[in-house]
Each structure stands twice: as C-alpha cells, then as structure tokens.
Tab-separated table of N, CA, C and O in Angstrom:
chain	number	residue	atom	x	y	z
P	1	MET	N	0.832	-1.179	0.000
P	1	MET	CA	0.000	0.000	0.000
P	1	MET	C	0.875	1.241	0.000
P	1	MET	O	1.891	1.274	0.668
P	2	THR	N	0.458	2.228	-0.706
P	2	THR	CA	1.202	3.476	-0.732
P	2	THR	C	0.481	4.514	0.099
P	2	THR	O	-0.722	4.431	0.313
P	3	GLU	N	1.238	5.501	0.540
P	3	GLU	CA	0.659	6.553	1.360
P	3	GLU	C	0.656	7.879	0.622
P	3	GLU	O	0.754	8.927	1.227
P	4	GLN	N	0.549	7.850	-0.686
P	4	GLN	CA	0.531	9.076	-1.460
P	4	GLN	C	-0.730	9.867	-1.132
P	4	GLN	O	-1.815	9.326	-1.084
P	5	GLY	N	-0.538	11.150	-0.896
P	5	GLY	CA	-1.687	12.004	-0.601
P	5	GLY	C	-2.179	11.898	0.823
P	5	GLY	O	-3.132	12.533	1.198
P	6	ASN	N	-1.533	11.067	1.656
P	6	ASN	CA	-1.978	10.872	3.028
P	6	ASN	C	-0.993	11.452	4.037
P	6	ASN	O	-1.037	11.085	5.198
P	7	LYS	N	-0.089	12.320	3.631
P	7	LYS	CA	0.901	12.864	4.553
P	7	LYS	C	0.204	13.627	5.666
P	7	LYS	O	-0.632	14.472	5.422
P	8	GLY	N	0.578	13.300	6.903
P	8	GLY	CA	-0.009	13.969	8.044
P	8	GLY	C	-1.366	13.415	8.455
P	8	GLY	O	-1.889	13.777	9.478
P	9	GLN	N	-1.941	12.545	7.649
P	9	GLN	CA	-3.254	11.987	7.954
P	9	GLN	C	-3.080	10.747	8.832
P	9	GLN	O	-2.234	9.898	8.568
P	10	LYS	N	-3.880	10.651	9.872
P	10	LYS	CA	-3.822	9.493	10.752
P	10	LYS	C	-4.431	8.293	10.050
P	10	LYS	O	-5.396	8.421	9.311
P	11	ARG	N	-3.865	7.127	10.330
P	11	ARG	CA	-4.296	5.929	9.620
P	11	ARG	C	-4.311	4.737	10.576
P	11	ARG	O	-3.432	4.600	11.418
P	12	GLN	N	-5.302	3.895	10.393
P	12	GLN	CA	-5.384	2.691	11.200
P	12	GLN	C	-6.068	1.600	10.399
P	12	GLN	O	-7.030	1.868	9.675
P	13	GLU	N	-5.557	0.391	10.538
P	13	GLU	CA	-6.189	-0.761	9.921
P	13	GLU	C	-6.441	-1.807	10.991
P	13	GLU	O	-5.608	-2.033	11.856
P	14	ILE	N	-7.614	-2.416	10.906
P	14	ILE	CA	-7.963	-3.499	11.818
P	14	ILE	C	-8.375	-4.686	10.968
P	14	ILE	O	-9.272	-4.574	10.142
P	15	LYS	N	-7.695	-5.807	11.187
P	15	LYS	CA	-8.030	-7.038	10.469
P	15	LYS	C	-8.386	-8.110	11.493
P	15	LYS	O	-7.667	-8.319	12.462
P	16	MET	N	-9.514	-8.759	11.254
P	16	MET	CA	-9.934	-9.836	12.146
P	16	MET	C	-10.129	-11.101	11.327
P	16	MET	O	-10.758	-11.079	10.280
P	17	HIS	N	-9.581	-12.207	11.820
P	17	HIS	CA	-9.697	-13.493	11.167
P	17	HIS	C	-10.537	-14.424	12.048
P	17	HIS	O	-10.093	-14.809	13.135
P	18	ASN	N	-11.747	-14.719	11.609
P	18	ASN	CA	-12.631	-15.665	12.294
P	18	ASN	C	-12.846	-15.358	13.780
P	18	ASN	O	-12.998	-16.261	14.585
P	19	ARG	N	-12.860	-14.085	14.142
P	19	ARG	CA	-13.043	-13.632	15.527
P	19	ARG	C	-11.993	-14.173	16.476
P	19	ARG	O	-12.123	-14.075	17.691
P	20	LYS	N	-10.887	-14.737	15.948
P	20	LYS	CA	-9.874	-15.352	16.807
P	20	LYS	C	-8.520	-14.676	16.744
P	20	LYS	O	-7.732	-14.804	17.671
P	21	ILE	N	-8.219	-13.984	15.664
P	21	ILE	CA	-6.955	-13.262	15.545
P	21	ILE	C	-7.268	-11.845	15.095
P	21	ILE	O	-7.984	-11.641	14.125
P	22	LEU	N	-6.728	-10.886	15.817
P	22	LEU	CA	-6.984	-9.481	15.542
P	22	LEU	C	-5.640	-8.787	15.342
P	22	LEU	O	-4.746	-8.895	16.187
P	23	GLU	N	-5.484	-8.115	14.198
P	23	GLU	CA	-4.272	-7.359	13.909
P	23	GLU	C	-4.642	-5.891	13.773
P	23	GLU	O	-5.533	-5.537	13.002
P	24	ILE	N	-3.947	-5.036	14.517
P	24	ILE	CA	-4.283	-3.616	14.564
P	24	ILE	C	-3.021	-2.805	14.306
P	24	ILE	O	-1.987	-3.032	14.942
P	25	THR	N	-3.104	-1.842	13.381
P	25	THR	CA	-2.006	-0.909	13.149
P	25	THR	C	-2.395	0.454	13.705
P	25	THR	O	-3.553	0.690	14.037
P	26	GLY	N	-1.424	1.338	13.804
P	26	GLY	CA	-1.680	2.675	14.334
P	26	GLY	C	-1.739	2.712	15.849
P	26	GLY	O	-2.275	3.647	16.435
P	27	VAL	N	-1.158	1.696	16.501
P	27	VAL	CA	-1.174	1.616	17.964
P	27	VAL	C	0.019	2.389	18.520
P	27	VAL	O	1.154	2.189	18.099
P	28	MET	N	-0.256	3.277	19.454
P	28	MET	CA	0.801	4.076	20.068
P	28	MET	C	1.223	3.520	21.432
P	28	MET	O	2.376	3.637	21.819
P	29	ASN	N	0.276	2.894	22.154
P	29	ASN	CA	0.574	2.401	23.494
P	29	ASN	C	-0.447	1.350	23.897
P	29	ASN	O	-1.603	1.429	23.504
P	30	VAL	N	-0.010	0.388	24.701
P	30	VAL	CA	-0.919	-0.580	25.317
P	30	VAL	C	-1.117	-0.119	26.750
P	30	VAL	O	-0.205	-0.201	27.571
P	31	GLU	N	-2.301	0.415	27.046
P	31	GLU	CA	-2.579	0.960	28.381
P	31	GLU	C	-2.737	-0.147	29.413
P	31	GLU	O	-2.212	-0.045	30.511
P	32	SER	N	-3.497	-1.187	29.067
P	32	SER	CA	-3.705	-2.301	29.988
P	32	SER	C	-4.238	-3.493	29.206
P	32	SER	O	-4.757	-3.340	28.106
P	33	PHE	N	-4.070	-4.672	29.802
P	33	PHE	CA	-4.645	-5.859	29.178
P	33	PHE	C	-4.730	-6.997	30.188
P	33	PHE	O	-3.970	-7.054	31.144
P	34	ASP	N	-5.715	-7.838	29.965
P	34	ASP	CA	-5.832	-9.100	30.676
P	34	ASP	C	-6.568	-10.066	29.746
P	34	ASP	O	-6.739	-9.780	28.568
P	35	VAL	N	-7.004	-11.213	30.245
P	35	VAL	CA	-7.606	-12.233	29.381
P	35	VAL	C	-8.986	-11.852	28.861
P	35	VAL	O	-9.502	-12.494	27.948
P	36	GLU	N	-9.595	-10.783	29.416
P	36	GLU	CA	-10.930	-10.370	28.979
P	36	GLU	C	-10.966	-9.005	28.310
P	36	GLU	O	-11.917	-8.706	27.593
P	37	GLU	N	-9.969	-8.126	28.562
P	37	GLU	CA	-10.016	-6.767	28.031
P	37	GLU	C	-8.620	-6.253	27.675
P	37	GLU	O	-7.675	-6.466	28.431
P	38	PHE	N	-8.535	-5.575	26.550
P	38	PHE	CA	-7.335	-4.837	26.161
P	38	PHE	C	-7.743	-3.382	26.001
P	38	PHE	O	-8.812	-3.096	25.469
P	39	LEU	N	-6.898	-2.469	26.420
P	39	LEU	CA	-7.114	-1.047	26.182
P	39	LEU	C	-5.885	-0.513	25.459
P	39	LEU	O	-4.773	-0.529	26.016
P	40	LEU	N	-6.087	-0.085	24.208
P	40	LEU	CA	-4.990	0.393	23.383
P	40	LEU	C	-5.178	1.871	23.088
P	40	LEU	O	-6.290	2.321	22.799
P	41	GLU	N	-4.085	2.623	23.136
P	41	GLU	CA	-4.115	4.002	22.676
P	41	GLU	C	-3.671	3.981	21.219
P	41	GLU	O	-2.565	3.542	20.907
P	42	THR	N	-4.549	4.411	20.328
P	42	THR	CA	-4.255	4.394	18.899
P	42	THR	C	-4.230	5.819	18.369
P	42	THR	O	-4.609	6.759	19.065
P	43	GLU	N	-3.813	5.961	17.133
P	43	GLU	CA	-3.786	7.272	16.500
P	43	GLU	C	-5.185	7.870	16.368
P	43	GLU	O	-5.337	9.075	16.257
P	44	LEU	N	-6.201	7.028	16.407
P	44	LEU	CA	-7.581	7.493	16.252
P	44	LEU	C	-8.360	7.497	17.557
P	44	LEU	O	-9.569	7.662	17.563
P	45	GLY	N	-7.681	7.297	18.687
P	45	GLY	CA	-8.344	7.303	19.987
P	45	GLY	C	-8.128	6.006	20.736
P	45	GLY	O	-7.477	5.080	20.243
P	46	PHE	N	-8.666	5.935	21.932
P	46	PHE	CA	-8.549	4.727	22.741
P	46	PHE	C	-9.488	3.654	22.194
P	46	PHE	O	-10.645	3.934	21.865
P	47	LEU	N	-8.978	2.433	22.106
P	47	LEU	CA	-9.730	1.306	21.576
P	47	LEU	C	-9.799	0.218	22.634
P	47	LEU	O	-8.772	-0.251	23.123
P	48	ALA	N	-11.019	-0.163	23.017
P	48	ALA	CA	-11.234	-1.243	23.982
P	48	ALA	C	-11.612	-2.506	23.217
P	48	ALA	O	-12.497	-2.482	22.368
P	49	ILE	N	-10.925	-3.591	23.530
P	49	ILE	CA	-11.204	-4.885	22.912
P	49	ILE	C	-11.615	-5.822	24.030
P	49	ILE	O	-10.896	-5.988	25.012
P	50	ARG	N	-12.775	-6.402	23.886
P	50	ARG	CA	-13.286	-7.320	24.903
P	50	ARG	C	-13.458	-8.702	24.302
P	50	ARG	O	-13.817	-8.834	23.132
P	51	GLY	N	-13.208	-9.717	25.131
P	51	GLY	CA	-13.327	-11.076	24.637
P	51	GLY	C	-13.038	-12.095	25.714
P	51	GLY	O	-13.150	-11.808	26.913
P	52	GLN	N	-12.627	-13.273	25.274
P	52	GLN	CA	-12.370	-14.399	26.165
P	52	GLN	C	-11.026	-15.004	25.801
P	52	GLN	O	-10.710	-15.180	24.626
P	53	ASN	N	-10.222	-15.312	26.811
P	53	ASN	CA	-8.895	-15.903	26.628
P	53	ASN	C	-8.015	-15.076	25.683
P	53	ASN	O	-7.316	-15.615	24.831
P	54	LEU	N	-8.056	-13.763	25.842
P	54	LEU	CA	-7.263	-12.875	24.997
P	54	LEU	C	-5.811	-12.878	25.455
P	54	LEU	O	-5.533	-12.859	26.654
P	55	HIS	N	-4.907	-12.899	24.504
P	55	HIS	CA	-3.493	-12.731	24.805
P	55	HIS	C	-2.787	-12.100	23.611
P	55	HIS	O	-3.259	-12.188	22.485
P	56	MET	N	-1.671	-11.449	23.911
P	56	MET	CA	-0.931	-10.739	22.886
P	56	MET	C	-0.071	-11.730	22.114
P	56	MET	O	0.750	-12.438	22.688
P	57	LYS	N	-0.276	-11.760	20.819
P	57	LYS	CA	0.512	-12.636	19.949
P	57	LYS	C	1.759	-11.908	19.458
P	57	LYS	O	2.823	-12.492	19.335
P	58	HIS	N	1.609	-10.607	19.164
P	58	HIS	CA	2.726	-9.809	18.641
P	58	HIS	C	2.552	-8.359	19.076
P	58	HIS	O	1.435	-7.853	19.089
P	59	LEU	N	3.671	-7.708	19.422
P	59	LEU	CA	3.640	-6.302	19.790
P	59	LEU	C	4.885	-5.616	19.240
P	59	LEU	O	6.001	-6.074	19.479
P	60	SER	N	4.677	-4.555	18.484
P	60	SER	CA	5.765	-3.714	18.000
P	60	SER	C	5.271	-2.270	18.005
P	60	SER	O	4.612	-1.836	17.061
P	61	LEU	N	5.578	-1.556	19.081
P	61	LEU	CA	5.141	-0.163	19.169
P	61	LEU	C	5.927	0.710	18.191
P	61	LEU	O	5.429	1.743	17.760
P	62	GLU	N	7.147	0.291	17.833
P	62	GLU	CA	7.909	1.038	16.834
P	62	GLU	C	7.176	1.051	15.496
P	62	GLU	O	7.152	2.047	14.793
P	63	GLN	N	6.551	-0.069	15.143
P	63	GLN	CA	5.780	-0.174	13.905
P	63	GLN	C	4.311	0.152	14.131
P	63	GLN	O	3.542	0.249	13.183
P	64	GLY	N	3.892	0.286	15.395
P	64	GLY	CA	2.494	0.572	15.710
P	64	GLY	C	1.588	-0.622	15.485
P	64	GLY	O	0.413	-0.461	15.178
P	65	LEU	N	2.105	-1.838	15.676
P	65	LEU	CA	1.369	-3.054	15.368
P	65	LEU	C	1.142	-3.900	16.615
P	65	LEU	O	2.073	-4.120	17.400
P	66	VAL	N	-0.092	-4.362	16.787
P	66	VAL	CA	-0.444	-5.296	17.853
P	66	VAL	C	-1.272	-6.409	17.238
P	66	VAL	O	-2.173	-6.158	16.442
P	67	ALA	N	-0.963	-7.648	17.611
P	67	ALA	CA	-1.765	-8.802	17.208
P	67	ALA	C	-2.263	-9.489	18.476
P	67	ALA	O	-1.487	-9.737	19.400
P	68	ILE	N	-3.556	-9.765	18.520
P	68	ILE	CA	-4.194	-10.359	19.695
P	68	ILE	C	-4.899	-11.636	19.272
P	68	ILE	O	-5.576	-11.671	18.241
P	69	GLU	N	-4.740	-12.684	20.077
P	69	GLU	CA	-5.443	-13.950	19.846
P	69	GLU	C	-6.453	-14.164	20.956
P	69	GLU	O	-6.255	-13.724	22.078
P	70	GLY	N	-7.511	-14.885	20.648
P	70	GLY	CA	-8.568	-15.193	21.596
P	70	GLY	C	-9.907	-14.961	20.925
P	70	GLY	O	-9.980	-14.567	19.764
P	71	LEU	N	-10.972	-15.226	21.620
P	71	LEU	CA	-12.316	-15.024	21.079
P	71	LEU	C	-12.729	-13.574	21.306
P	71	LEU	O	-12.887	-13.126	22.443
P	72	VAL	N	-12.894	-12.808	20.221
P	72	VAL	CA	-13.199	-11.386	20.309
P	72	VAL	C	-14.714	-11.182	20.359
P	72	VAL	O	-15.445	-11.689	19.521
P	73	TYR	N	-15.178	-10.447	21.376
P	73	TYR	CA	-16.598	-10.119	21.513
P	73	TYR	C	-16.914	-8.739	20.952
P	73	TYR	O	-17.928	-8.537	20.309
P	74	SER	N	-16.037	-7.748	21.236
P	74	SER	CA	-16.357	-6.391	20.787
P	74	SER	C	-15.105	-5.544	20.656
P	74	SER	O	-14.098	-5.772	21.325
P	75	LEU	N	-15.223	-4.543	19.776
P	75	LEU	CA	-14.219	-3.492	19.602
P	75	LEU	C	-14.959	-2.175	19.789
P	75	LEU	O	-15.957	-1.942	19.118
P	76	THR	N	-14.472	-1.318	20.677
P	76	THR	CA	-15.159	-0.065	20.956
P	76	THR	C	-14.148	1.057	21.077
P	76	THR	O	-13.197	0.951	21.844
P	77	TYR	N	-14.373	2.123	20.300
P	77	TYR	CA	-13.568	3.329	20.483
P	77	TYR	C	-14.177	4.110	21.630
P	77	TYR	O	-15.375	4.363	21.647
P	78	LEU	N	-13.326	4.484	22.586
P	78	LEU	CA	-13.792	5.211	23.765
P	78	LEU	C	-13.569	6.698	23.552
P	78	LEU	O	-12.452	7.154	23.392
P	79	ASP	N	-14.653	7.450	23.532
P	79	ASP	CA	-14.575	8.904	23.461
P	79	ASP	C	-15.401	9.464	24.606
P	79	ASP	O	-15.817	8.732	25.492
P	80	GLY	N	-15.649	10.736	24.615
P	80	GLY	CA	-16.399	11.372	25.706
P	80	GLY	C	-17.756	10.752	25.938
P	80	GLY	O	-18.211	10.626	27.059
P	81	ASN	N	-18.458	10.318	24.877
P	81	ASN	CA	-19.793	9.747	25.020
P	81	ASN	C	-19.751	8.341	25.592
P	81	ASN	O	-20.529	7.990	26.450
P	82	ASN	N	-18.841	7.499	25.112
P	82	ASN	CA	-18.775	6.112	25.560
P	82	ASN	C	-18.075	5.968	26.899
P	82	ASN	O	-18.356	5.059	27.653
P	83	ALA	N	-17.154	6.867	27.208
P	83	ALA	CA	-16.342	6.717	28.410
P	83	ALA	C	-17.193	6.738	29.671
P	83	ALA	O	-16.917	6.011	30.607
P	84	SER	N	-18.219	7.547	29.730
P	84	SER	CA	-19.032	7.628	30.941
P	84	SER	C	-19.857	6.368	31.164
P	84	SER	O	-20.265	6.086	32.270
P	85	LYS	N	-20.070	5.582	30.124
P	85	LYS	CA	-20.863	4.368	30.238
P	85	LYS	C	-20.013	3.142	30.532
P	85	LYS	O	-20.530	2.092	30.847
P	86	SER	N	-18.686	3.264	30.400
P	86	SER	CA	-17.825	2.104	30.565
P	86	SER	C	-17.689	1.743	32.034
P	86	SER	O	-17.882	2.560	32.923
P	87	LYS	N	-17.304	0.490	32.282
P	87	LYS	CA	-17.229	-0.032	33.632
P	87	LYS	C	-15.799	-0.403	33.972
P	87	LYS	O	-14.935	-0.475	33.119
P	88	GLY	N	-15.559	-0.718	35.227
P	88	GLY	CA	-14.278	-1.228	35.665
P	88	GLY	C	-13.128	-0.288	35.382
P	88	GLY	O	-13.200	0.905	35.640
P	89	LEU	N	-12.077	-0.847	34.844
P	89	LEU	CA	-10.867	-0.092	34.566
P	89	LEU	C	-11.137	1.068	33.621
P	89	LEU	O	-10.641	2.169	33.808
P	90	PHE	N	-11.959	0.843	32.601
P	90	PHE	CA	-12.255	1.886	31.633
P	90	PHE	C	-12.969	3.053	32.301
P	90	PHE	O	-12.709	4.203	31.997
P	91	GLY	N	-13.870	2.766	33.214
P	91	GLY	CA	-14.571	3.816	33.921
P	91	GLY	C	-13.635	4.652	34.794
P	91	GLY	O	-13.787	5.854	34.892
P	92	LYS	N	-12.634	3.995	35.402
P	92	LYS	CA	-11.676	4.719	36.236
P	92	LYS	C	-10.784	5.613	35.391
P	92	LYS	O	-10.456	6.722	35.790
P	93	ILE	N	-10.373	5.129	34.251
P	93	ILE	CA	-9.462	5.897	33.389
P	93	ILE	C	-10.145	7.117	32.811
P	93	ILE	O	-9.564	8.186	32.704
P	94	PHE	N	-11.421	6.978	32.435
P	94	PHE	CA	-12.112	8.035	31.709
P	94	PHE	C	-13.150	8.772	32.529
P	94	PHE	O	-14.164	9.181	32.010
P	95	LYS	N	-12.915	8.966	33.829
P	95	LYS	CA	-13.846	9.722	34.671
P	95	LYS	C	-13.848	11.165	34.306
P	95	LYS	O	-12.904	11.761	33.932
C-alpha cells in the first residue's frame, strides 16, 4: 500500500480473522490488558477490545502493530460519550 496524498493523515487498519486473531495498526501504546479486556491508545483514539482468553501474539510499538489472539466479543472506540458508560478499569481511566 502506498501513502501518497496521506501525509499527516492518521491511519489505522484493523483485520480480524474468524473472531480469533486481531491485527491492529496505528497503535501508540498498550494501556492495559488481561484475558478479557485490552485497552490500546491508537492514533484514532482509545480502543477497547473485549473477549475471552485474549493474549498478545505480537507487539511492536515502533511499527504501531499489535496482534491479539482469543475469542473477540467487541471493539469499541472510547470517546467522551462512551467513556461515561464504561465499567471497571475503563470507567476509572475516563472519569
């Protein structure tokens, strides 16, 4: 893929294979993770990934790439509207 005409533009790609492998680009930081929830800081905002038996398969913050394995239930971008409705760790972070 080329980035012609996209200079300065934020970019992110999310690929999911059979709800079991998730590859995400544009990741700047992994805020927290456990077997049920990942919280990633991406170029497009905070991304919450919820599921079962989640674990990190690959991490390269230099390349902005994270790969997660496990059964994925949901992907949610957390902004001002969603943050007040979130529970647990997400609710504490976004008070």
